[in-house]
Amino acid sequence: EPSPLTITDISQGQKIAFIGCGNMAKAIINGLVASGWPAKQIIASNPSNDKLIPLANQLAIATTNNNLEAAGFADIIILAVKPQKLTQVCQQLAKVDLSKKLLISVAAGYKSEKIAEHLGQTPPIIRAMPNTPAFIQCGASGLFATSQVNEQHKNITVSIFEAVGKISWVSAESHMDVVTAIAGSSPAYIFLMMQAMIEQAVELGLEQQQAFTLVTQAVSGAAQLAQATPEKSLDTLRKEVTSPGGTTAAAITSLIGNQFESIVKQAVTASVKRGQELG
Ligand code: NAD
């Protein structure tokens, strides 16, 4: 019986450079190394050393302050700077021959066409929208491939982002703004909701630590239950918690009465709109 492929086989000796090493790059690098991606095939570039030193020490990846050095080293270049910094970075990378490399941008909103324009060349570009739970390999990433991208590029991109969680391809670049609103950014909405529940529990007498444990476990459990029982709609799952006239019903009535669903939908739309502006 052939032994199953390991991540080392899948990585095929491909070298990855992260341009910009902030929260998102750190989360992906941690997930990659934790799932067995060879650290010696990863380099991270950042202007300041404070972000790089812990990564070099803890994960034994290569680091540099020189984006061009990182880009030259790699087969796959992951652009992980803020959208506002991406034009400058692309203009700098214009000096590198990218024809045999794959570019992956995780920047919110920034269109692939604009990346190519500032690079002055049209390498294969994939836009990826991950989220910070990638740090613990529980990420959710949307992916979009431009027309220069081939099957091999897609496969290697899937192995990178599956190493840090679940992936989903979208067929239109405009859908990436929606992916950003519901997955890239949404952990923040959930953190805000958990914080409000914890604060109110403490106000009503629970210990902070106790409330934290219960709230985070309830949210995690709800998401896992929804994933484990796809045959049940979210509506059904909610009704199973809600006896008529009971405690849950009181809370749901309060949420609906205060336009909870409409508030959440408005937040998603605001995020999509901001993505379009960053474009
Ligand atoms: P961050 O500010 O934590 O990281 C950006 C890093 O880029 C910083 O360390 C900064 O020093 C570095 N940098 C600045 N200028 C640079 C340059 N010229 N060359 C190289 N590095 C440079 O931001 P982040 O949250 O990691 O976000 C990075 C990108 O990831 C953004 O485009 C964002 O849209 C995207 N993203 C973030 C999340 C998230 O949850 N944070 C999720 C999905 C996508």
PDB file of C-alpha atoms and ligand atoms in Angstrom:
ATOM      1  CA  GLU A   1       0.000   0.000   0.000  1.00  0.00           C
ATOM      2  CA  PRO A   2       1.490   3.414  -0.915  1.00  0.00           C
ATOM      3  CA  SER A   3       2.055   5.673   2.094  1.00  0.00           C
ATOM      4  CA  PRO A   4      -0.139   8.802   2.165  1.00  0.00           C
ATOM      5  CA  LEU A   5       1.372  12.014   0.822  1.00  0.00           C
ATOM      6  CA  THR A   6       2.882  14.215   3.474  1.00  0.00           C
ATOM      7  CA  ILE A   7       2.874  17.993   3.355  1.00  0.00           C
ATOM      8  CA  THR A   8       6.566  17.808   2.469  1.00  0.00           C
ATOM      9  CA  ASP A   9       5.650  15.864  -0.683  1.00  0.00           C
ATOM     10  CA  ILE A  10       2.921  18.366  -1.501  1.00  0.00           C
ATOM     11  CA  SER A  11       5.201  21.358  -0.977  1.00  0.00           C
ATOM     12  CA  GLN A  12       7.396  19.917  -3.759  1.00  0.00           C
ATOM     13  CA  GLY A  13      10.386  21.889  -2.557  1.00  0.00           C
ATOM     14  CA  GLN A  14       8.529  25.138  -3.364  1.00  0.00           C
ATOM     15  CA  LYS A  15       9.903  28.169  -1.542  1.00  0.00           C
ATOM     16  CA  ILE A  16       7.498  30.741  -0.122  1.00  0.00           C
ATOM     17  CA  ALA A  17       8.254  34.411   0.625  1.00  0.00           C
ATOM     18  CA  PHE A  18       5.989  36.556   2.761  1.00  0.00           C
ATOM     19  CA  ILE A  19       6.265  40.259   1.920  1.00  0.00           C
ATOM     20  CA  GLY A  20       5.041  41.962   5.089  1.00  0.00           C
ATOM     21  CA  CYS A  21       5.104  39.973   8.288  1.00  0.00           C
ATOM     22  CA  GLY A  22       2.258  41.231  10.471  1.00  0.00           C
ATOM     23  CA  ASN A  23      -0.705  39.429  12.028  1.00  0.00           C
ATOM     24  CA  MET A  24      -1.931  37.635   8.912  1.00  0.00           C
ATOM     25  CA  ALA A  25       1.477  36.457   7.666  1.00  0.00           C
ATOM     26  CA  LYS A  26       2.357  35.278  11.176  1.00  0.00           C
ATOM     27  CA  ALA A  27      -0.898  33.292  11.393  1.00  0.00           C
ATOM     28  CA  ILE A  28      -0.277  31.574   8.037  1.00  0.00           C
ATOM     29  CA  ILE A  29       3.394  30.880   8.777  1.00  0.00           C
ATOM     30  CA  ASN A  30       2.504  29.344  12.169  1.00  0.00           C
ATOM     31  CA  GLY A  31      -0.163  27.165  10.585  1.00  0.00           C
ATOM     32  CA  LEU A  32       2.136  26.071   7.764  1.00  0.00           C
ATOM     33  CA  VAL A  33       4.983  25.108  10.071  1.00  0.00           C
ATOM     34  CA  ALA A  34       2.596  23.385  12.526  1.00  0.00           C
ATOM     35  CA  SER A  35       1.224  21.261   9.686  1.00  0.00           C
ATOM     36  CA  GLY A  36       4.728  20.242   8.617  1.00  0.00           C
ATOM     37  CA  TRP A  37       5.641  22.701   5.841  1.00  0.00           C
ATOM     38  CA  PRO A  38       9.488  22.790   5.869  1.00  0.00           C
ATOM     39  CA  ALA A  39      10.601  25.968   7.684  1.00  0.00           C
ATOM     40  CA  LYS A  40      13.728  26.176   5.531  1.00  0.00           C
ATOM     41  CA  GLN A  41      11.459  26.775   2.513  1.00  0.00           C
ATOM     42  CA  ILE A  42       9.905  29.881   4.107  1.00  0.00           C
ATOM     43  CA  ILE A  43      11.291  33.432   4.233  1.00  0.00           C
ATOM     44  CA  ALA A  44       9.566  36.510   5.671  1.00  0.00           C
ATOM     45  CA  SER A  45      10.398  40.115   4.851  1.00  0.00           C
ATOM     46  CA  ASN A  46       9.478  43.096   7.011  1.00  0.00           C
ATOM     47  CA  PRO A  47      11.069  46.561   7.419  1.00  0.00           C
ATOM     48  CA  SER A  48      11.319  46.190  11.216  1.00  0.00           C
ATOM     49  CA  ASN A  49      13.060  43.321  13.019  1.00  0.00           C
ATOM     50  CA  ASP A  50      10.696  43.165  16.013  1.00  0.00           C
ATOM     51  CA  LYS A  51       8.152  41.141  13.990  1.00  0.00           C
ATOM     52  CA  LEU A  52      10.845  38.894  12.479  1.00  0.00           C
ATOM     53  CA  ILE A  53      12.993  37.919  15.471  1.00  0.00           C
ATOM     54  CA  PRO A  54      10.314  35.846  17.296  1.00  0.00           C
ATOM     55  CA  LEU A  55       9.478  33.987  14.056  1.00  0.00           C
ATOM     56  CA  ALA A  56      13.120  33.265  13.316  1.00  0.00           C
ATOM     57  CA  ASN A  57      13.692  32.077  16.897  1.00  0.00           C
ATOM     58  CA  GLN A  58      10.512  30.037  17.362  1.00  0.00           C
ATOM     59  CA  LEU A  59       9.948  28.585  13.890  1.00  0.00           C
ATOM     60  CA  ALA A  60      13.454  28.698  12.376  1.00  0.00           C
ATOM     61  CA  ILE A  61      12.255  30.325   9.143  1.00  0.00           C
ATOM     62  CA  ALA A  62      14.552  32.697   7.220  1.00  0.00           C
ATOM     63  CA  THR A  63      13.978  36.439   7.593  1.00  0.00           C
ATOM     64  CA  THR A  64      15.116  39.599   5.839  1.00  0.00           C
ATOM     65  CA  ASN A  65      14.448  43.344   5.715  1.00  0.00           C
ATOM     66  CA  ASN A  66      14.863  43.254   1.953  1.00  0.00           C
ATOM     67  CA  ASN A  67      11.687  42.489  -0.054  1.00  0.00           C
ATOM     68  CA  LEU A  68      13.691  41.951  -3.257  1.00  0.00           C
ATOM     69  CA  GLU A  69      15.889  39.345  -1.574  1.00  0.00           C
ATOM     70  CA  ALA A  70      12.796  37.480  -0.329  1.00  0.00           C
ATOM     71  CA  ALA A  71      11.090  37.692  -3.734  1.00  0.00           C
ATOM     72  CA  GLY A  72      14.219  36.477  -5.500  1.00  0.00           C
ATOM     73  CA  PHE A  73      14.485  33.447  -3.164  1.00  0.00           C
ATOM     74  CA  ALA A  74      10.908  32.280  -3.639  1.00  0.00           C
ATOM     75  CA  ASP A  75       8.767  30.371  -6.129  1.00  0.00           C
ATOM     76  CA  ILE A  76       5.642  31.682  -4.431  1.00  0.00           C
ATOM     77  CA  ILE A  77       5.390  35.268  -3.200  1.00  0.00           C
ATOM     78  CA  ILE A  78       2.653  36.056  -0.670  1.00  0.00           C
ATOM     79  CA  LEU A  79       1.853  39.763  -0.465  1.00  0.00           C
ATOM     80  CA  ALA A  80       0.774  40.388   3.130  1.00  0.00           C
ATOM     81  CA  VAL A  81       1.119  44.148   3.593  1.00  0.00           C
ATOM     82  CA  LYS A  82      -1.822  46.482   4.225  1.00  0.00           C
ATOM     83  CA  PRO A  83      -3.723  47.439   1.055  1.00  0.00           C
ATOM     84  CA  GLN A  84      -2.428  51.011   1.512  1.00  0.00           C
ATOM     85  CA  LYS A  85       1.179  49.744   1.224  1.00  0.00           C
ATOM     86  CA  LEU A  86       0.612  47.379  -1.691  1.00  0.00           C
ATOM     87  CA  THR A  87       1.146  49.857  -4.548  1.00  0.00           C
ATOM     88  CA  GLN A  88       4.588  50.731  -3.217  1.00  0.00           C
ATOM     89  CA  VAL A  89       5.493  47.047  -2.752  1.00  0.00           C
ATOM     90  CA  CYS A  90       4.305  46.116  -6.276  1.00  0.00           C
ATOM     91  CA  GLN A  91       6.317  48.980  -7.771  1.00  0.00           C
ATOM     92  CA  GLN A  92       9.376  47.652  -5.938  1.00  0.00           C
ATOM     93  CA  LEU A  93       8.754  44.065  -7.158  1.00  0.00           C
ATOM     94  CA  ALA A  94       8.569  45.368 -10.747  1.00  0.00           C
ATOM     95  CA  LYS A  95      12.362  44.927 -10.699  1.00  0.00           C
ATOM     96  CA  VAL A  96      12.017  41.136 -10.273  1.00  0.00           C
ATOM     97  CA  ASP A  97      11.281  38.756 -13.190  1.00  0.00           C
ATOM     98  CA  LEU A  98       8.064  37.171 -11.928  1.00  0.00           C
ATOM     99  CA  SER A  99       7.214  35.135 -15.030  1.00  0.00           C
ATOM    100  CA  LYS A 100       8.132  31.808 -13.366  1.00  0.00           C
ATOM    101  CA  LYS A 101       6.723  32.694  -9.956  1.00  0.00           C
ATOM    102  CA  LEU A 102       3.243  32.631  -8.439  1.00  0.00           C
ATOM    103  CA  LEU A 103       1.966  35.733  -6.664  1.00  0.00           C
ATOM    104  CA  ILE A 104      -0.642  35.403  -3.930  1.00  0.00           C
ATOM    105  CA  SER A 105      -2.129  38.582  -2.466  1.00  0.00           C
ATOM    106  CA  VAL A 106      -4.021  38.442   0.817  1.00  0.00           C
ATOM    107  CA  ALA A 107      -4.735  42.194   0.782  1.00  0.00           C
ATOM    108  CA  ALA A 108      -8.392  43.104   1.238  1.00  0.00           C
ATOM    109  CA  GLY A 109     -10.043  44.838  -1.694  1.00  0.00           C
ATOM    110  CA  TYR A 110      -6.964  45.381  -3.873  1.00  0.00           C
ATOM    111  CA  LYS A 111      -7.761  44.088  -7.395  1.00  0.00           C
ATOM    112  CA  SER A 112      -5.467  41.728  -9.291  1.00  0.00           C
ATOM    113  CA  GLU A 113      -5.547  44.059 -12.301  1.00  0.00           C
ATOM    114  CA  LYS A 114      -4.097  46.863 -10.187  1.00  0.00           C
ATOM    115  CA  ILE A 115      -1.403  44.537  -8.807  1.00  0.00           C
ATOM    116  CA  ALA A 116      -0.335  43.623 -12.373  1.00  0.00           C
ATOM    117  CA  GLU A 117      -0.437  47.285 -13.405  1.00  0.00           C
ATOM    118  CA  HIS A 118       1.992  48.325 -10.660  1.00  0.00           C
ATOM    119  CA  LEU A 119       4.197  45.256 -11.233  1.00  0.00           C
ATOM    120  CA  GLY A 120       4.417  46.212 -14.928  1.00  0.00           C
ATOM    121  CA  GLN A 121       4.014  42.495 -15.749  1.00  0.00           C
ATOM    122  CA  THR A 122       1.238  39.878 -15.632  1.00  0.00           C
ATOM    123  CA  PRO A 123       2.484  36.910 -13.622  1.00  0.00           C
ATOM    124  CA  PRO A 124      -0.006  34.323 -12.372  1.00  0.00           C
ATOM    125  CA  ILE A 125      -1.853  36.044  -9.507  1.00  0.00           C
ATOM    126  CA  ILE A 126      -4.146  34.463  -6.944  1.00  0.00           C
ATOM    127  CA  ARG A 127      -6.108  36.521  -4.468  1.00  0.00           C
ATOM    128  CA  ALA A 128      -6.569  34.808  -1.131  1.00  0.00           C
ATOM    129  CA  MET A 129      -8.667  36.039   1.762  1.00  0.00           C
ATOM    130  CA  PRO A 130      -7.784  34.089   4.914  1.00  0.00           C
ATOM    131  CA  ASN A 131      -8.569  34.988   8.517  1.00  0.00           C
ATOM    132  CA  THR A 132      -6.610  34.970  11.781  1.00  0.00           C
ATOM    133  CA  PRO A 133      -7.930  31.585  13.062  1.00  0.00           C
ATOM    134  CA  ALA A 134      -5.414  30.286  10.482  1.00  0.00           C
ATOM    135  CA  PHE A 135      -3.041  30.728  13.436  1.00  0.00           C
ATOM    136  CA  ILE A 136      -4.518  27.564  14.980  1.00  0.00           C
ATOM    137  CA  GLN A 137      -5.231  25.891  11.619  1.00  0.00           C
ATOM    138  CA  CYS A 138      -8.929  26.783  11.852  1.00  0.00           C
ATOM    139  CA  GLY A 139      -8.856  29.429   9.129  1.00  0.00           C
ATOM    140  CA  ALA A 140     -11.455  30.035   6.423  1.00  0.00           C
ATOM    141  CA  SER A 141      -9.951  31.232   3.139  1.00  0.00           C
ATOM    142  CA  GLY A 142     -11.617  32.353  -0.077  1.00  0.00           C
ATOM    143  CA  LEU A 143      -9.478  32.025  -3.225  1.00  0.00           C
ATOM    144  CA  PHE A 144      -9.699  33.615  -6.682  1.00  0.00           C
ATOM    145  CA  ALA A 145      -7.435  32.729  -9.619  1.00  0.00           C
ATOM    146  CA  THR A 146      -6.648  35.078 -12.521  1.00  0.00           C
ATOM    147  CA  SER A 147      -6.466  33.708 -16.074  1.00  0.00           C
ATOM    148  CA  GLN A 148      -2.641  33.241 -15.978  1.00  0.00           C
ATOM    149  CA  VAL A 149      -2.968  30.699 -13.170  1.00  0.00           C
ATOM    150  CA  ASN A 150      -2.606  26.996 -14.088  1.00  0.00           C
ATOM    151  CA  GLU A 151      -3.700  23.803 -12.286  1.00  0.00           C
ATOM    152  CA  GLN A 152      -0.324  23.348 -10.594  1.00  0.00           C
ATOM    153  CA  HIS A 153      -0.503  26.891  -9.179  1.00  0.00           C
ATOM    154  CA  LYS A 154      -4.002  26.166  -7.903  1.00  0.00           C
ATOM    155  CA  ASN A 155      -2.932  22.894  -6.283  1.00  0.00           C
ATOM    156  CA  ILE A 156      -0.007  24.444  -4.431  1.00  0.00           C
ATOM    157  CA  THR A 157      -2.235  27.332  -3.263  1.00  0.00           C
ATOM    158  CA  VAL A 158      -4.788  24.827  -1.972  1.00  0.00           C
ATOM    159  CA  SER A 159      -2.034  23.033  -0.028  1.00  0.00           C
ATOM    160  CA  ILE A 160      -0.876  26.307   1.552  1.00  0.00           C
ATOM    161  CA  PHE A 161      -4.327  27.450   2.644  1.00  0.00           C
ATOM    162  CA  GLU A 162      -5.636  23.970   3.548  1.00  0.00           C
ATOM    163  CA  ALA A 163      -2.629  23.733   5.861  1.00  0.00           C
ATOM    164  CA  VAL A 164      -4.261  26.536   7.856  1.00  0.00           C
ATOM    165  CA  GLY A 165      -7.961  25.623   7.543  1.00  0.00           C
ATOM    166  CA  LYS A 166     -10.766  25.280   5.000  1.00  0.00           C
ATOM    167  CA  ILE A 167     -10.765  26.864   1.541  1.00  0.00           C
ATOM    168  CA  SER A 168     -13.348  27.880  -1.027  1.00  0.00           C
ATOM    169  CA  TRP A 169     -12.719  29.088  -4.613  1.00  0.00           C
ATOM    170  CA  VAL A 170     -14.852  31.917  -5.983  1.00  0.00           C
ATOM    171  CA  SER A 171     -15.380  32.407  -9.713  1.00  0.00           C
ATOM    172  CA  ALA A 172     -15.668  36.208  -9.804  1.00  0.00           C
ATOM    173  CA  GLU A 173     -13.110  38.588  -8.326  1.00  0.00           C
ATOM    174  CA  SER A 174     -15.902  40.845  -7.025  1.00  0.00           C
ATOM    175  CA  HIS A 175     -16.983  37.971  -4.745  1.00  0.00           C
ATOM    176  CA  MET A 176     -13.714  38.362  -2.823  1.00  0.00           C
ATOM    177  CA  ASP A 177     -15.167  41.454  -1.106  1.00  0.00           C
ATOM    178  CA  VAL A 178     -18.072  39.295   0.118  1.00  0.00           C
ATOM    179  CA  VAL A 179     -15.636  36.596   1.292  1.00  0.00           C
ATOM    180  CA  THR A 180     -13.759  39.322   3.186  1.00  0.00           C
ATOM    181  CA  ALA A 181     -16.973  40.503   4.850  1.00  0.00           C
ATOM    182  CA  ILE A 182     -18.144  37.062   6.009  1.00  0.00           C
ATOM    183  CA  ALA A 183     -14.833  35.260   6.693  1.00  0.00           C
ATOM    184  CA  GLY A 184     -11.757  37.532   6.601  1.00  0.00           C
ATOM    185  CA  SER A 185     -13.291  40.131   8.907  1.00  0.00           C
ATOM    186  CA  SER A 186     -16.023  38.167  10.677  1.00  0.00           C
ATOM    187  CA  PRO A 187     -13.940  36.783  13.572  1.00  0.00           C
ATOM    188  CA  ALA A 188     -13.938  40.411  14.791  1.00  0.00           C
ATOM    189  CA  TYR A 189     -17.753  40.543  14.825  1.00  0.00           C
ATOM    190  CA  ILE A 190     -17.870  37.300  16.812  1.00  0.00           C
ATOM    191  CA  PHE A 191     -15.213  38.556  19.257  1.00  0.00           C
ATOM    192  CA  LEU A 192     -17.308  41.698  19.796  1.00  0.00           C
ATOM    193  CA  MET A 193     -20.435  39.644  20.451  1.00  0.00           C
ATOM    194  CA  MET A 194     -18.599  37.320  22.852  1.00  0.00           C
ATOM    195  CA  GLN A 195     -17.181  40.344  24.682  1.00  0.00           C
ATOM    196  CA  ALA A 196     -20.665  41.804  25.152  1.00  0.00           C
ATOM    197  CA  MET A 197     -21.998  38.482  26.491  1.00  0.00           C
ATOM    198  CA  ILE A 198     -19.071  38.157  28.905  1.00  0.00           C
ATOM    199  CA  GLU A 199     -19.399  41.755  30.125  1.00  0.00           C
ATOM    200  CA  GLN A 200     -23.089  41.260  30.820  1.00  0.00           C
ATOM    201  CA  ALA A 201     -22.472  37.935  32.593  1.00  0.00           C
ATOM    202  CA  VAL A 202     -19.910  39.641  34.843  1.00  0.00           C
ATOM    203  CA  GLU A 203     -22.331  42.521  35.447  1.00  0.00           C
ATOM    204  CA  LEU A 204     -24.869  39.880  36.574  1.00  0.00           C
ATOM    205  CA  GLY A 205     -22.470  38.151  38.956  1.00  0.00           C
ATOM    206  CA  LEU A 206     -20.256  35.589  37.157  1.00  0.00           C
ATOM    207  CA  GLU A 207     -16.466  35.615  37.387  1.00  0.00           C
ATOM    208  CA  GLN A 208     -14.690  36.927  34.264  1.00  0.00           C
ATOM    209  CA  GLN A 209     -12.755  33.685  33.711  1.00  0.00           C
ATOM    210  CA  GLN A 210     -15.847  31.573  34.190  1.00  0.00           C
ATOM    211  CA  ALA A 211     -17.841  33.682  31.711  1.00  0.00           C
ATOM    212  CA  PHE A 212     -14.955  33.558  29.201  1.00  0.00           C
ATOM    213  CA  THR A 213     -14.810  29.747  29.342  1.00  0.00           C
ATOM    214  CA  LEU A 214     -18.562  29.320  28.976  1.00  0.00           C
ATOM    215  CA  VAL A 215     -19.045  31.891  26.198  1.00  0.00           C
ATOM    216  CA  THR A 216     -16.098  30.797  24.036  1.00  0.00           C
ATOM    217  CA  GLN A 217     -17.071  27.128  24.406  1.00  0.00           C
ATOM    218  CA  ALA A 218     -20.718  27.874  23.545  1.00  0.00           C
ATOM    219  CA  VAL A 219     -19.745  29.806  20.391  1.00  0.00           C
ATOM    220  CA  SER A 220     -17.229  27.170  19.329  1.00  0.00           C
ATOM    221  CA  GLY A 221     -19.750  24.398  20.084  1.00  0.00           C
ATOM    222  CA  ALA A 222     -22.523  26.118  18.098  1.00  0.00           C
ATOM    223  CA  ALA A 223     -20.273  26.435  15.034  1.00  0.00           C
ATOM    224  CA  GLN A 224     -19.087  22.832  15.342  1.00  0.00           C
ATOM    225  CA  LEU A 225     -22.652  21.545  15.782  1.00  0.00           C
ATOM    226  CA  ALA A 226     -23.750  23.413  12.630  1.00  0.00           C
ATOM    227  CA  GLN A 227     -20.815  21.875  10.695  1.00  0.00           C
ATOM    228  CA  ALA A 228     -21.445  18.378  12.063  1.00  0.00           C
ATOM    229  CA  THR A 229     -25.179  18.345  11.213  1.00  0.00           C
ATOM    230  CA  PRO A 230     -25.426  19.887   7.711  1.00  0.00           C
ATOM    231  CA  GLU A 231     -28.791  18.131   7.238  1.00  0.00           C
ATOM    232  CA  LYS A 232     -30.285  20.514   9.794  1.00  0.00           C
ATOM    233  CA  SER A 233     -30.792  24.146   8.812  1.00  0.00           C
ATOM    234  CA  LEU A 234     -29.553  26.893  11.125  1.00  0.00           C
ATOM    235  CA  ASP A 235     -33.208  27.686  11.649  1.00  0.00           C
ATOM    236  CA  THR A 236     -33.871  24.134  12.887  1.00  0.00           C
ATOM    237  CA  LEU A 237     -30.815  24.187  15.147  1.00  0.00           C
ATOM    238  CA  ARG A 238     -32.002  27.460  16.652  1.00  0.00           C
ATOM    239  CA  LYS A 239     -35.540  26.102  17.188  1.00  0.00           C
ATOM    240  CA  GLU A 240     -34.092  23.055  18.980  1.00  0.00           C
ATOM    241  CA  VAL A 241     -32.650  25.433  21.619  1.00  0.00           C
ATOM    242  CA  THR A 242     -35.815  27.490  21.820  1.00  0.00           C
ATOM    243  CA  SER A 243     -38.812  26.200  23.807  1.00  0.00           C
ATOM    244  CA  PRO A 244     -41.901  28.406  23.431  1.00  0.00           C
ATOM    245  CA  GLY A 245     -42.052  30.870  26.272  1.00  0.00           C
ATOM    246  CA  GLY A 246     -38.641  29.768  27.542  1.00  0.00           C
ATOM    247  CA  THR A 247     -35.385  31.555  28.322  1.00  0.00           C
ATOM    248  CA  THR A 248     -33.922  31.306  24.820  1.00  0.00           C
ATOM    249  CA  ALA A 249     -37.175  32.550  23.326  1.00  0.00           C
ATOM    250  CA  ALA A 250     -36.939  35.655  25.538  1.00  0.00           C
ATOM    251  CA  ALA A 251     -33.433  36.397  24.247  1.00  0.00           C
ATOM    252  CA  ILE A 252     -34.304  35.708  20.581  1.00  0.00           C
ATOM    253  CA  THR A 253     -37.398  37.909  20.838  1.00  0.00           C
ATOM    254  CA  SER A 254     -35.215  40.687  22.241  1.00  0.00           C
ATOM    255  CA  LEU A 255     -32.601  40.247  19.447  1.00  0.00           C
ATOM    256  CA  ILE A 256     -35.182  40.181  16.652  1.00  0.00           C
ATOM    257  CA  GLY A 257     -37.101  43.086  18.205  1.00  0.00           C
ATOM    258  CA  ASN A 258     -33.846  45.084  18.150  1.00  0.00           C
ATOM    259  CA  GLN A 259     -33.222  44.312  14.459  1.00  0.00           C
ATOM    260  CA  PHE A 260     -30.326  41.921  15.126  1.00  0.00           C
ATOM    261  CA  GLU A 261     -30.418  40.299  11.667  1.00  0.00           C
ATOM    262  CA  SER A 262     -30.697  43.641   9.917  1.00  0.00           C
ATOM    263  CA  ILE A 263     -27.759  44.994  11.979  1.00  0.00           C
ATOM    264  CA  VAL A 264     -25.594  42.005  10.985  1.00  0.00           C
ATOM    265  CA  LYS A 265     -26.573  42.350   7.300  1.00  0.00           C
ATOM    266  CA  GLN A 266     -25.756  46.069   7.386  1.00  0.00           C
ATOM    267  CA  ALA A 267     -22.333  45.255   8.867  1.00  0.00           C
ATOM    268  CA  VAL A 268     -21.623  42.755   6.061  1.00  0.00           C
ATOM    269  CA  THR A 269     -22.678  45.314   3.446  1.00  0.00           C
ATOM    270  CA  ALA A 270     -20.483  47.999   5.068  1.00  0.00           C
ATOM    271  CA  SER A 271     -17.496  45.648   4.852  1.00  0.00           C
ATOM    272  CA  VAL A 272     -18.184  44.818   1.177  1.00  0.00           C
ATOM    273  CA  LYS A 273     -18.493  48.543   0.384  1.00  0.00           C
ATOM    274  CA  ARG A 274     -15.164  49.278   2.081  1.00  0.00           C
ATOM    275  CA  GLY A 275     -13.549  46.449   0.091  1.00  0.00           C
ATOM    276  CA  GLN A 276     -14.825  48.024  -3.117  1.00  0.00           C
ATOM    277  CA  GLU A 277     -13.392  51.415  -2.069  1.00  0.00           C
ATOM    278  CA  LEU A 278      -9.974  49.866  -1.336  1.00  0.00           C
ATOM    279  CA  GLY A 279     -10.081  48.289  -4.826  1.00  0.00           C
TER     280      GLY A 279
HETATM  281  P1  NAD B   1      -0.243  44.151   9.875  1.00  0.00           P
HETATM  282  O1  NAD B   1      -0.157  45.632   9.965  1.00  0.00           O
HETATM  283  O2  NAD B   1      -0.265  43.334  11.110  1.00  0.00           O
HETATM  284  O3  NAD B   1       0.945  43.603   8.953  1.00  0.00           O
HETATM  285  C1  NAD B   1       1.486  44.302   7.861  1.00  0.00           C
HETATM  286  C2  NAD B   1       3.003  44.192   7.950  1.00  0.00           C
HETATM  287  O4  NAD B   1       3.580  44.750   6.766  1.00  0.00           O
HETATM  288  C3  NAD B   1       3.606  44.957   9.139  1.00  0.00           C
HETATM  289  O5  NAD B   1       4.401  44.082   9.903  1.00  0.00           O
HETATM  290  C4  NAD B   1       4.434  46.064   8.470  1.00  0.00           C
HETATM  291  O6  NAD B   1       5.612  46.371   9.206  1.00  0.00           O
HETATM  292  C5  NAD B   1       4.778  45.426   7.147  1.00  0.00           C
HETATM  293  N1  NAD B   1       5.144  46.383   6.080  1.00  0.00           N
HETATM  294  C6  NAD B   1       4.789  47.675   5.950  1.00  0.00           C
HETATM  295  N2  NAD B   1       5.335  48.194   4.836  1.00  0.00           N
HETATM  296  C7  NAD B   1       6.052  47.203   4.251  1.00  0.00           C
HETATM  297  C8  NAD B   1       6.859  47.115   3.084  1.00  0.00           C
HETATM  298  N3  NAD B   1       7.015  48.167   2.268  1.00  0.00           N
HETATM  299  N4  NAD B   1       7.455  45.949   2.797  1.00  0.00           N
HETATM  300  C9  NAD B   1       7.305  44.860   3.599  1.00  0.00           C
HETATM  301  N5  NAD B   1       6.553  44.885   4.725  1.00  0.00           N
HETATM  302  C10 NAD B   1       5.930  46.039   5.042  1.00  0.00           C
HETATM  303  O7  NAD B   1      -1.550  43.821   8.996  1.00  0.00           O
HETATM  304  P2  NAD B   1      -2.298  42.403   8.833  1.00  0.00           P
HETATM  305  O8  NAD B   1      -3.495  42.382   9.693  1.00  0.00           O
HETATM  306  O9  NAD B   1      -1.321  41.313   8.896  1.00  0.00           O
HETATM  307  O10 NAD B   1      -2.816  42.548   7.338  1.00  0.00           O
HETATM  308  C11 NAD B   1      -1.967  42.347   6.245  1.00  0.00           C
HETATM  309  C12 NAD B   1      -2.794  42.082   5.017  1.00  0.00           C
HETATM  310  O11 NAD B   1      -3.586  40.916   5.244  1.00  0.00           O
HETATM  311  C13 NAD B   1      -3.756  43.215   4.698  1.00  0.00           C
HETATM  312  O12 NAD B   1      -3.697  43.516   3.325  1.00  0.00           O
HETATM  313  C14 NAD B   1      -5.111  42.673   5.074  1.00  0.00           C
HETATM  314  O13 NAD B   1      -6.115  43.158   4.210  1.00  0.00           O
HETATM  315  C15 NAD B   1      -4.912  41.189   4.889  1.00  0.00           C
HETATM  316  N6  NAD B   1      -5.771  40.338   5.723  1.00  0.00           N
HETATM  317  C16 NAD B   1      -5.800  40.509   7.075  1.00  0.00           C
HETATM  318  C17 NAD B   1      -6.632  39.720   7.851  1.00  0.00           C
HETATM  319  C18 NAD B   1      -6.664  39.855   9.351  1.00  0.00           C
HETATM  320  O14 NAD B   1      -7.519  39.210   9.969  1.00  0.00           O
HETATM  321  N7  NAD B   1      -5.780  40.631   9.974  1.00  0.00           N
HETATM  322  C19 NAD B   1      -7.447  38.756   7.248  1.00  0.00           C
HETATM  323  C20 NAD B   1      -7.372  38.587   5.865  1.00  0.00           C
HETATM  324  C21 NAD B   1      -6.529  39.390   5.125  1.00  0.00           C
END
